[in-house]
CSV table of C-alpha atoms in Angstrom, one decimal:
chain,number,residue,atom,x,y,z
R,1,UNK,CA,126.5,68.6,109.7
R,2,UNK,CA,123.8,66.0,109.1
R,3,UNK,CA,122.2,65.9,105.6
R,4,UNK,CA,118.7,66.3,106.9
R,5,UNK,CA,119.7,69.5,108.8
R,6,UNK,CA,120.9,70.9,105.4
R,7,UNK,CA,117.5,70.1,103.9
R,8,UNK,CA,115.5,71.9,106.7
R,9,UNK,CA,114.0,74.6,104.4
R,10,UNK,CA,114.0,72.5,101.2
R,11,UNK,CA,110.9,71.0,99.6
R,12,UNK,CA,112.2,67.4,99.0
R,13,UNK,CA,110.4,65.2,96.6
R,14,UNK,CA,112.3,61.9,97.2
R,15,UNK,CA,115.1,60.6,99.4
R,16,UNK,CA,116.8,57.3,98.6
R,17,UNK,CA,119.3,56.3,101.3
R,18,UNK,CA,120.3,57.5,104.8
R,19,UNK,CA,119.1,61.1,105.4
R,20,UNK,CA,121.4,61.5,108.5
R,21,UNK,CA,124.7,61.2,106.6
R,22,UNK,CA,127.4,63.5,107.9
R,23,UNK,CA,128.2,66.1,105.3
R,24,UNK,CA,131.6,67.9,105.5
R,25,UNK,CA,131.4,69.9,102.3
R,26,UNK,CA,129.0,71.2,99.7
R,27,UNK,CA,129.8,71.8,96.0
R,28,UNK,CA,128.2,72.3,92.6
R,29,UNK,CA,131.6,71.7,90.8
R,30,UNK,CA,132.3,68.0,90.6
R,31,UNK,CA,136.1,68.7,90.3
R,32,UNK,CA,136.1,70.1,93.9
R,33,UNK,CA,134.4,67.2,95.5
R,34,UNK,CA,136.1,65.4,98.3
R,35,UNK,CA,135.2,62.5,100.6
R,36,UNK,CA,132.0,63.2,102.6
R,37,UNK,CA,130.7,66.0,100.3
R,38,UNK,CA,127.2,66.7,99.1
R,39,UNK,CA,127.2,67.3,95.3
R,40,UNK,CA,124.4,69.5,93.9
R,41,UNK,CA,123.7,68.8,90.3
R,42,UNK,CA,122.5,72.0,88.6
R,43,UNK,CA,121.3,72.1,84.9
R,44,UNK,CA,123.4,75.1,83.9
R,45,UNK,CA,123.4,77.1,80.7
R,46,UNK,CA,126.6,75.5,79.4
R,47,UNK,CA,126.6,72.0,80.8
R,48,UNK,CA,124.2,69.9,82.9
R,49,UNK,CA,125.6,69.0,86.3
R,50,UNK,CA,123.6,65.7,86.3
R,51,UNK,CA,126.2,64.4,83.8
R,52,UNK,CA,128.9,64.7,86.5
R,53,UNK,CA,127.2,62.7,89.2
R,54,UNK,CA,129.3,59.6,88.6
R,55,UNK,CA,132.5,61.7,88.7
R,56,UNK,CA,131.4,63.3,92.0
R,57,UNK,CA,130.7,59.9,93.6
R,58,UNK,CA,134.1,58.6,92.3
R,59,UNK,CA,135.8,61.5,94.1
R,60,UNK,CA,134.0,60.7,97.4
R,61,UNK,CA,130.5,62.4,97.4
R,62,UNK,CA,128.3,60.6,99.8
R,63,UNK,CA,125.1,62.5,98.9
R,64,UNK,CA,123.6,63.8,95.7
R,65,UNK,CA,121.1,66.6,95.4
R,66,UNK,CA,119.5,66.4,92.0
R,67,UNK,CA,116.3,66.9,89.9
R,68,UNK,CA,116.5,63.5,88.2
R,69,UNK,CA,117.9,60.3,89.6
R,70,UNK,CA,120.8,58.8,87.7
R,71,UNK,CA,120.1,55.5,85.9
R,72,UNK,CA,122.5,53.7,88.2
R,73,UNK,CA,122.4,54.3,91.9
R,74,UNK,CA,125.0,53.4,94.5
R,75,UNK,CA,123.8,51.8,97.7
R,76,UNK,CA,126.3,53.8,99.9
R,77,UNK,CA,125.2,57.1,98.4
R,78,UNK,CA,122.1,59.1,99.5
R,79,UNK,CA,120.1,60.7,96.7
R,80,UNK,CA,117.8,63.7,97.3
R,81,UNK,CA,115.4,64.7,94.5
R,82,UNK,CA,113.9,68.3,94.3
R,83,UNK,CA,112.0,70.2,91.7
R,84,UNK,CA,114.8,72.8,91.1
R,85,UNK,CA,118.3,72.4,92.4
R,86,UNK,CA,119.1,76.0,91.2
R,87,UNK,CA,116.3,77.3,93.5
R,88,UNK,CA,117.5,75.5,96.7
R,89,UNK,CA,121.3,75.6,96.4
R,90,UNK,CA,121.4,79.0,98.1
R,91,UNK,CA,119.4,77.7,101.0
R,92,UNK,CA,121.6,74.7,101.5
R,93,UNK,CA,124.8,76.7,101.2
R,94,UNK,CA,123.5,79.3,103.7
R,95,UNK,CA,122.7,76.6,106.3
R,96,UNK,CA,126.0,74.8,105.7
R,97,UNK,CA,128.0,77.9,106.4
R,98,UNK,CA,126.0,79.0,109.4
R,99,UNK,CA,123.8,81.6,107.9
R,100,UNK,CA,126.6,84.2,107.7
R,101,UNK,CA,124.5,87.0,106.1
R,102,UNK,CA,122.4,87.3,109.3
R,103,UNK,CA,125.6,88.1,111.2
R,104,UNK,CA,126.6,91.0,108.9
R,105,UNK,CA,125.0,94.1,107.6
R,106,UNK,CA,124.9,93.0,103.9
R,107,UNK,CA,124.1,95.6,101.2
R,108,UNK,CA,123.6,94.7,97.6
R,109,UNK,CA,124.0,96.9,94.6
R,110,UNK,CA,122.3,96.1,91.3
R,111,UNK,CA,121.8,97.9,87.9
R,112,UNK,CA,123.6,98.0,84.6
R,113,UNK,CA,126.3,100.5,85.4
R,114,UNK,CA,127.9,101.8,88.6
R,115,UNK,CA,127.7,98.6,90.7
R,116,UNK,CA,131.4,98.2,91.1
R,117,UNK,CA,132.0,101.9,91.9
R,118,UNK,CA,129.2,102.1,94.5
R,119,UNK,CA,130.0,98.8,96.2
R,120,UNK,CA,133.7,99.6,96.4
R,121,UNK,CA,133.2,103.2,97.6
R,122,UNK,CA,130.9,101.9,100.4
R,123,UNK,CA,133.6,99.4,101.4
R,124,UNK,CA,136.3,102.1,101.4
R,125,UNK,CA,134.0,104.5,103.3
R,126,UNK,CA,133.0,102.1,106.1
R,127,UNK,CA,136.6,101.0,106.5
R,128,UNK,CA,137.5,104.7,106.9
R,129,UNK,CA,134.8,104.9,109.5
R,130,UNK,CA,136.8,102.3,111.4
R,131,UNK,CA,134.6,99.2,110.6
R,132,UNK,CA,135.8,95.8,109.5
R,133,UNK,CA,134.2,95.1,106.1
R,134,UNK,CA,134.0,92.7,103.2
R,135,UNK,CA,133.6,93.4,99.5
R,136,UNK,CA,132.2,91.2,96.7
R,137,UNK,CA,132.8,92.9,93.3
R,138,UNK,CA,133.7,92.5,89.6
R,139,UNK,CA,137.2,93.7,90.2
R,140,UNK,CA,138.2,91.8,93.3
R,141,UNK,CA,136.7,90.4,96.5
R,142,UNK,CA,138.1,91.7,99.8
R,143,UNK,CA,137.9,90.4,103.4
R,144,UNK,CA,139.1,93.3,105.6
R,145,UNK,CA,141.8,94.4,103.2
R,146,UNK,CA,142.9,91.0,102.0
R,147,UNK,CA,142.3,90.6,98.2
R,148,UNK,CA,140.6,87.4,96.9
R,149,UNK,CA,140.5,87.3,93.1
R,150,UNK,CA,137.0,87.5,91.5
R,151,UNK,CA,136.0,85.3,88.5
R,152,UNK,CA,132.3,86.5,88.3
R,153,UNK,CA,130.5,89.6,89.4
R,154,UNK,CA,128.6,87.5,91.9
R,155,UNK,CA,130.1,84.1,93.0
R,156,UNK,CA,128.1,80.9,93.0
R,157,UNK,CA,125.9,80.4,96.1
R,158,UNK,CA,128.4,78.1,97.8
R,159,UNK,CA,131.5,80.2,97.2
R,160,UNK,CA,129.4,83.3,98.2
R,161,UNK,CA,128.4,81.9,101.5
R,162,UNK,CA,131.9,80.6,102.1
R,163,UNK,CA,133.3,84.1,101.6
R,164,UNK,CA,130.6,85.7,103.8
R,165,UNK,CA,131.4,83.1,106.5
R,166,UNK,CA,135.1,84.0,106.2
R,167,UNK,CA,134.1,87.7,106.6
R,168,UNK,CA,132.2,86.9,109.8
R,169,UNK,CA,135.2,84.9,111.1
R,170,UNK,CA,137.4,87.9,110.4
R,171,UNK,CA,135.2,90.1,112.5
R,172,UNK,CA,133.6,92.0,109.6
R,173,UNK,CA,130.5,94.1,110.6
R,174,UNK,CA,129.5,95.1,107.0
R,175,UNK,CA,129.7,93.5,103.6
R,176,UNK,CA,129.0,95.2,100.3
R,177,UNK,CA,128.3,93.3,97.1
R,178,UNK,CA,127.4,93.6,93.5
R,179,UNK,CA,124.3,91.6,92.5
R,180,UNK,CA,124.4,90.9,88.8
R,181,UNK,CA,121.2,90.0,86.8
R,182,UNK,CA,122.7,86.5,86.1
R,183,UNK,CA,123.1,85.9,89.9
R,184,UNK,CA,119.6,87.0,90.7
R,185,UNK,CA,118.0,85.0,87.9
R,186,UNK,CA,120.1,81.9,88.8
R,187,UNK,CA,119.2,82.2,92.5
R,188,UNK,CA,122.9,82.7,93.5
R,189,UNK,CA,121.8,85.1,96.3
R,190,UNK,CA,119.0,82.9,97.4
R,191,UNK,CA,118.9,82.5,101.2
R,192,UNK,CA,120.8,85.7,101.9
R,193,UNK,CA,119.5,88.4,104.3
R,194,UNK,CA,120.2,91.9,103.0
R,195,UNK,CA,120.2,95.0,105.2
R,196,UNK,CA,119.7,97.1,102.1
R,197,UNK,CA,119.7,97.3,98.4
R,198,UNK,CA,120.6,100.0,95.8
R,199,UNK,CA,119.5,100.4,92.2
R,200,UNK,CA,121.7,102.3,89.8
R,201,UNK,CA,120.2,102.3,86.3
R,202,UNK,CA,119.0,100.0,83.6
R,203,UNK,CA,120.1,100.0,80.0
R,204,UNK,CA,120.6,97.3,77.4
R,205,UNK,CA,123.0,94.6,78.5
R,206,UNK,CA,123.2,90.8,78.8
R,207,UNK,CA,120.4,90.1,76.3
R,208,UNK,CA,122.5,87.1,75.0
R,209,UNK,CA,121.4,85.5,78.3
R,210,UNK,CA,118.1,87.2,79.2
R,211,UNK,CA,116.8,87.3,75.6
R,212,UNK,CA,114.5,90.3,76.2
R,213,UNK,CA,114.9,93.6,78.0
R,214,UNK,CA,111.8,92.8,80.1
R,215,UNK,CA,113.4,89.6,81.4
R,216,UNK,CA,116.6,91.6,82.2
R,217,UNK,CA,114.6,94.3,84.1
R,218,UNK,CA,112.5,91.7,85.9
R,219,UNK,CA,115.7,89.9,87.1
R,220,UNK,CA,116.9,93.2,88.7
R,221,UNK,CA,113.4,93.8,90.2
R,222,UNK,CA,113.4,90.3,91.8
R,223,UNK,CA,116.2,91.5,94.1
R,224,UNK,CA,114.1,94.3,95.5
R,225,UNK,CA,111.0,92.0,95.7
R,226,UNK,CA,113.0,89.8,98.0
R,227,UNK,CA,114.0,92.5,100.5
R,228,UNK,CA,112.5,92.3,104.0
R,229,UNK,CA,110.5,94.9,105.9
R,230,UNK,CA,113.5,95.7,108.1
R,231,UNK,CA,115.7,96.5,105.1
R,232,UNK,CA,116.1,99.7,103.0
R,233,UNK,CA,115.8,100.1,99.2
R,234,UNK,CA,117.4,103.1,97.6
R,235,UNK,CA,116.5,103.7,94.0
R,236,UNK,CA,117.6,106.1,91.2
R,237,UNK,CA,114.6,108.4,90.6
R,238,UNK,CA,116.3,109.7,87.4
R,239,UNK,CA,116.1,106.3,85.7
R,240,UNK,CA,112.7,105.5,84.1
R,241,UNK,CA,112.8,102.0,85.7
R,242,UNK,CA,113.9,103.4,89.1
R,243,UNK,CA,110.4,103.3,90.7
R,244,UNK,CA,109.5,100.1,88.8
R,245,UNK,CA,112.2,98.4,90.8
R,246,UNK,CA,110.6,99.2,94.2
R,247,UNK,CA,107.0,98.4,93.2
R,248,UNK,CA,105.7,95.8,95.8
R,249,UNK,CA,109.0,96.2,97.7
R,250,UNK,CA,108.5,95.7,101.5
R,251,UNK,CA,111.6,97.6,102.4
R,252,UNK,CA,111.9,101.2,103.5
R,253,UNK,CA,112.1,103.1,100.1
R,254,UNK,CA,114.3,106.1,99.5
R,255,UNK,CA,115.2,107.9,96.3
R,256,UNK,CA,118.2,109.8,94.9
R,257,UNK,CA,118.3,112.2,92.0
R,258,UNK,CA,120.3,114.9,90.3
R,259,UNK,CA,117.3,116.3,88.5
R,260,UNK,CA,114.2,116.1,90.7
R,261,UNK,CA,112.9,116.1,94.2
R,262,UNK,CA,114.3,113.1,96.1
R,263,UNK,CA,115.5,112.0,99.6
R,264,UNK,CA,119.1,112.4,98.4
R,265,UNK,CA,119.8,115.2,95.9
R,266,UNK,CA,122.9,116.7,94.3
R,267,UNK,CA,124.1,119.2,91.7
R,268,UNK,CA,127.4,120.0,90.2
R,269,UNK,CA,128.8,123.4,91.2
R,270,UNK,CA,132.2,123.2,89.4
R,271,UNK,CA,134.0,120.5,87.4
R,272,UNK,CA,137.7,119.8,86.5
R,273,UNK,CA,139.6,116.7,85.4
R,274,UNK,CA,140.9,116.5,89.0
R,275,UNK,CA,137.3,116.4,90.4
R,276,UNK,CA,134.1,118.3,91.2
R,277,UNK,CA,132.5,120.6,93.7
R,278,UNK,CA,129.0,119.3,94.6
R,279,UNK,CA,126.0,120.4,96.5
R,280,UNK,CA,124.6,117.3,98.3
R,281,UNK,CA,121.4,117.9,100.3
R,282,UNK,CA,122.3,121.6,100.7
R,283,UNK,CA,125.9,121.0,101.8
R,284,UNK,CA,129.0,121.6,99.6
R,285,UNK,CA,131.7,119.0,99.2
R,286,UNK,CA,134.7,118.6,96.9
R,287,UNK,CA,135.1,115.1,95.4
R,288,UNK,CA,137.8,113.4,93.3
R,289,UNK,CA,135.5,112.2,90.6
R,290,UNK,CA,134.1,113.7,87.3
R,291,UNK,CA,130.9,113.2,85.4
R,292,UNK,CA,127.2,113.4,86.1
R,293,UNK,CA,126.9,109.6,86.3
R,294,UNK,CA,129.5,109.7,89.1
R,295,UNK,CA,127.3,112.3,90.9
R,296,UNK,CA,124.6,109.6,90.9
R,297,UNK,CA,127.0,107.0,92.1
R,298,UNK,CA,128.2,109.2,95.0
R,299,UNK,CA,124.6,110.0,95.9
R,300,UNK,CA,123.8,106.3,96.2
R,301,UNK,CA,126.9,105.9,98.5
R,302,UNK,CA,125.8,108.9,100.6
R,303,UNK,CA,122.2,107.6,100.9
R,304,UNK,CA,123.3,104.1,101.9
R,305,UNK,CA,125.6,105.5,104.6
R,306,UNK,CA,122.8,107.6,105.9
R,307,UNK,CA,120.5,104.6,106.0
R,308,UNK,CA,123.2,102.6,107.8
R,309,UNK,CA,123.2,105.2,110.6
R,310,UNK,CA,126.1,107.5,109.7
R,311,UNK,CA,125.9,111.3,110.2
R,312,UNK,CA,125.6,113.3,107.0
R,313,UNK,CA,128.5,115.7,108.0
R,314,UNK,CA,130.8,112.7,108.7
R,315,UNK,CA,129.8,111.0,105.5
R,316,UNK,CA,130.8,114.1,103.4
R,317,UNK,CA,134.2,114.4,105.1
R,318,UNK,CA,135.0,110.8,104.0
R,319,UNK,CA,133.4,111.2,100.6
R,320,UNK,CA,135.8,114.0,99.8
R,321,UNK,CA,138.8,111.7,100.4
R,322,UNK,CA,137.6,108.7,98.3
R,323,UNK,CA,139.3,108.0,95.0
R,324,UNK,CA,138.0,106.5,91.7
R,325,UNK,CA,137.8,102.7,91.4
R,326,UNK,CA,140.5,100.9,89.4
R,327,UNK,CA,139.8,101.2,85.7
R,328,UNK,CA,136.9,103.7,86.0
R,329,UNK,CA,137.6,107.0,84.4
R,330,UNK,CA,141.3,106.7,85.2
R,331,UNK,CA,143.4,109.5,83.6
R,332,UNK,CA,147.0,109.1,82.5
R,333,UNK,CA,148.7,112.4,81.3
R,334,UNK,CA,151.2,112.2,78.5
R,335,UNK,CA,154.4,114.3,78.4
R,336,UNK,CA,153.0,115.9,75.3
R,337,UNK,CA,150.1,117.4,77.1
R,338,UNK,CA,147.2,115.2,76.1
R,339,UNK,CA,145.3,112.8,78.4
R,340,UNK,CA,144.4,109.1,78.0
R,341,UNK,CA,141.4,107.9,80.1
R,342,UNK,CA,141.0,104.2,80.7
R,343,UNK,CA,137.4,103.1,81.5
R,344,UNK,CA,135.4,99.9,81.7
R,345,UNK,CA,132.5,101.3,79.7
R,346,UNK,CA,131.3,98.3,77.6
R,347,UNK,CA,127.6,99.2,77.0
R,348,UNK,CA,126.2,102.1,74.9
R,349,UNK,CA,124.9,103.9,78.0
R,350,UNK,CA,128.2,103.6,79.9
R,351,UNK,CA,130.0,104.9,76.8
R,352,UNK,CA,127.6,107.8,76.5
R,353,UNK,CA,128.1,108.6,80.2
R,354,UNK,CA,131.9,108.6,80.1
R,355,UNK,CA,132.0,110.7,76.9
R,356,UNK,CA,129.6,113.2,78.4
R,357,UNK,CA,131.8,113.4,81.5
R,358,UNK,CA,134.9,114.1,79.3
R,359,UNK,CA,133.0,116.8,77.3
R,360,UNK,CA,131.8,118.5,80.5
R,361,UNK,CA,135.4,119.0,81.5
R,362,UNK,CA,136.8,119.8,78.0
R,363,UNK,CA,134.1,122.3,77.4
R,364,UNK,CA,135.0,122.4,73.7
R,365,UNK,CA,138.7,123.1,74.2
R,366,UNK,CA,140.1,119.8,72.9
R,367,UNK,CA,139.3,116.9,70.6
R,368,UNK,CA,138.2,113.5,71.8
R,369,UNK,CA,139.6,110.3,70.2
R,370,UNK,CA,137.8,107.1,71.3
R,371,UNK,CA,139.2,103.6,71.2
R,372,UNK,CA,136.6,100.9,71.7
R,373,UNK,CA,135.4,97.4,70.7
R,374,UNK,CA,132.8,94.9,71.8
R,375,UNK,CA,133.1,91.5,73.5
R,376,UNK,CA,132.7,88.2,71.7
R,377,UNK,CA,130.0,85.7,72.5
R,378,UNK,CA,127.9,88.4,74.0
R,379,UNK,CA,124.8,90.4,73.0
R,380,UNK,CA,125.5,91.2,69.3
R,381,UNK,CA,122.7,93.8,69.2
R,382,UNK,CA,124.6,96.3,71.2
R,383,UNK,CA,127.6,96.3,68.8
R,384,UNK,CA,126.3,98.8,66.3
R,385,UNK,CA,124.9,100.9,69.2
R,386,UNK,CA,128.4,101.1,70.7
R,387,UNK,CA,129.9,102.4,67.4
R,388,UNK,CA,127.1,104.9,67.0
R,389,UNK,CA,127.5,106.3,70.5
R,390,UNK,CA,131.3,106.5,70.1
R,391,UNK,CA,131.0,108.4,66.8
R,392,UNK,CA,128.3,110.7,68.1
R,393,UNK,CA,130.6,112.3,70.7
R,394,UNK,CA,134.1,111.8,69.3
R,395,UNK,CA,136.2,113.6,66.7
R,396,UNK,CA,137.9,110.3,65.8
R,397,UNK,CA,137.0,106.7,66.6
R,398,UNK,CA,139.2,103.6,66.4
R,399,UNK,CA,137.2,100.4,66.4
R,400,UNK,CA,139.3,97.5,67.7
R,401,UNK,CA,139.3,94.2,69.6
R,402,UNK,CA,138.0,93.9,73.2
R,403,UNK,CA,137.7,90.3,74.4
R,404,UNK,CA,136.9,88.4,71.2
R,405,UNK,CA,136.6,85.1,73.1
R,406,UNK,CA,135.6,82.5,70.5
R,407,UNK,CA,134.6,84.9,67.7
R,408,UNK,CA,136.7,86.3,65.0
R,409,UNK,CA,137.8,89.8,66.0
R,410,UNK,CA,137.2,91.2,62.5
R,411,UNK,CA,133.6,89.8,62.5
R,412,UNK,CA,132.9,91.7,65.7
R,413,UNK,CA,134.3,94.9,64.3
R,414,UNK,CA,132.2,94.4,61.1
R,415,UNK,CA,129.1,94.1,63.3
R,416,UNK,CA,130.0,97.5,64.9
R,417,UNK,CA,130.7,99.2,61.6
R,418,UNK,CA,127.4,98.0,60.2
R,419,UNK,CA,125.6,100.5,62.5
R,420,UNK,CA,127.3,103.5,60.8
R,421,UNK,CA,126.4,105.4,57.6
R,422,UNK,CA,128.9,106.8,55.1
R,423,UNK,CA,129.1,110.2,56.8
R,424,UNK,CA,129.8,108.6,60.2
R,425,UNK,CA,132.4,106.2,58.6
R,426,UNK,CA,134.6,109.3,57.7
R,427,UNK,CA,135.4,109.6,61.5
R,428,UNK,CA,136.3,105.9,61.9
R,429,UNK,CA,139.2,103.6,61.3
R,430,UNK,CA,139.4,100.0,62.4
R,431,UNK,CA,142.5,98.2,63.7
R,432,UNK,CA,142.1,94.7,64.9
R,433,UNK,CA,145.3,94.7,67.2
R,434,UNK,CA,144.3,96.6,70.4
R,435,UNK,CA,147.8,97.7,71.2
R,436,UNK,CA,148.2,99.2,67.7
R,437,UNK,CA,144.8,100.9,68.0
R,438,UNK,CA,145.9,102.6,71.2
R,439,UNK,CA,149.3,103.5,69.7
R,440,UNK,CA,147.5,105.0,66.7
R,441,UNK,CA,145.2,107.1,68.9
R,442,UNK,CA,148.3,108.4,70.8
R,443,UNK,CA,149.9,109.4,67.5
R,444,UNK,CA,146.8,111.3,66.4
R,445,UNK,CA,146.4,113.2,69.7
R,446,UNK,CA,147.7,116.7,70.3
R,447,UNK,CA,148.1,118.9,73.3
R,448,UNK,CA,144.8,119.4,75.1
R,449,UNK,CA,143.1,116.4,73.5
R,450,UNK,CA,141.6,113.4,75.4
R,451,UNK,CA,141.9,109.7,74.3
R,452,UNK,CA,139.2,107.5,75.8
R,453,UNK,CA,140.2,103.8,75.9
R,454,UNK,CA,136.9,102.0,76.7
R,455,UNK,CA,135.8,98.5,77.4
R,456,UNK,CA,138.3,96.8,79.6
R,457,UNK,CA,139.1,99.2,82.4
R,458,UNK,CA,140.5,97.1,85.3
R,459,UNK,CA,141.0,93.9,83.3
R,460,UNK,CA,144.6,92.8,82.8
R,461,UNK,CA,143.9,90.2,80.1
R,462,UNK,CA,142.5,89.8,76.6
R,463,UNK,CA,140.5,86.6,76.1
R,464,UNK,CA,141.1,84.9,72.7
R,465,UNK,CA,139.9,81.4,71.8
R,466,UNK,CA,139.5,80.5,75.5
R,467,UNK,CA,142.9,81.7,76.5
R,468,UNK,CA,143.5,84.8,78.7
R,469,UNK,CA,146.6,86.6,77.4
R,470,UNK,CA,148.1,89.3,79.6
R,471,UNK,CA,146.9,92.7,78.4
R,472,UNK,CA,146.4,95.9,80.4
R,473,UNK,CA,145.3,99.1,78.7
R,474,UNK,CA,147.0,101.2,81.4
R,475,UNK,CA,150.3,99.4,81.0
R,476,UNK,CA,150.1,99.8,77.2
R,477,UNK,CA,149.4,103.6,77.6
R,478,UNK,CA,152.3,104.1,80.1
R,479,UNK,CA,154.6,102.1,77.8
R,480,UNK,CA,153.7,104.4,74.9
R,481,UNK,CA,154.2,107.5,77.1
R,482,UNK,CA,157.5,106.0,78.4
R,483,UNK,CA,156.3,106.7,81.9
């Protein structure tokens, strides 16, 4: 493809060199550059891509898209200057890969909690309907059943368009993706055409990046602001920011709720650890999920399927067969008669939801022991809130390591404990070693009790000082249970 074709929708300030260069690849990572590639220099949060322009040229880049010209320019290289490379990278990637999102029905899911569950269930549902589908999620990306490991909730714009192009090539009709606040703020989904968008909920998260809750909220809202008139927007009417999300949204707006009048409404009829009986829009269905928050997730899935043209009766049949997503409220029964539940809950709100779900089923007939921690190099403000939420709804709490990253594990634990008073501390013990913390919880549990192991869910590693060590909560539990 010619360079000037890639710049069709880009407001270019300056071009130095031949604008008709043949471009055979596009990248924002200088390490992936090959001969004939366009390198896009993005001033990121960790490092500035402009520093790697010489390296990209050394590896064969024949064109550079940047915000500032390097001091030294090569005669054989074309330099394109724009106001913001972050703002245009999505547009360039979309054109290079043949505008793949226009050849799919692409549905985005955003919010603090529930994104993975909703996107994955939609993927599984539409495959059950007989459609070829793609999935872009925190746990894993899939192209019609083939797994492709995921490093981020939402890939960078180039990788994202490449994956969507592969989905089109594989014959996929639908694609379902999580849209993180980082991805929206960093324009990673720029240039994509969405058939619809779903909003789950909004609670404190990622303030290490967004700095204020308002910035975080506005990043999510920007996704809905960008939807076209031919798209749909489904929002959670039970969340106080639900209707804020769709203010000024051009798409067809629908709501879902478990508490008030809405387009898609549900209530719990009966609840067990094996699942629930629900009433969804006046029809009963048995599902293999527990917890009020999962009722909301299932309603979002139901609503999206309706908006994508499926019949309600057929949706409910498939809904009844769907199983929980890996590492989300995943129960493991011990030979001694107590249950360990592994869940990804890593925000105060998610922890509250999971503990509520456990209590709904226990109904006062067993004790709850919670094992949890908090991630390093992330929002420190939520650490004491996590501890408070765990103590509020647990009989015993073991504070331990999550992914400490580059922080000292004990310092993170101390931040969590700082949110508790002397009375609350009587319920709490701290054990830095996560394996030992889980083992201790199992030693304390008795028949009928539930151990919640929160924070890591599907993850099979623990990140310490930049190294990912193999660690899987479910493996540890099964080893302790000798299963």
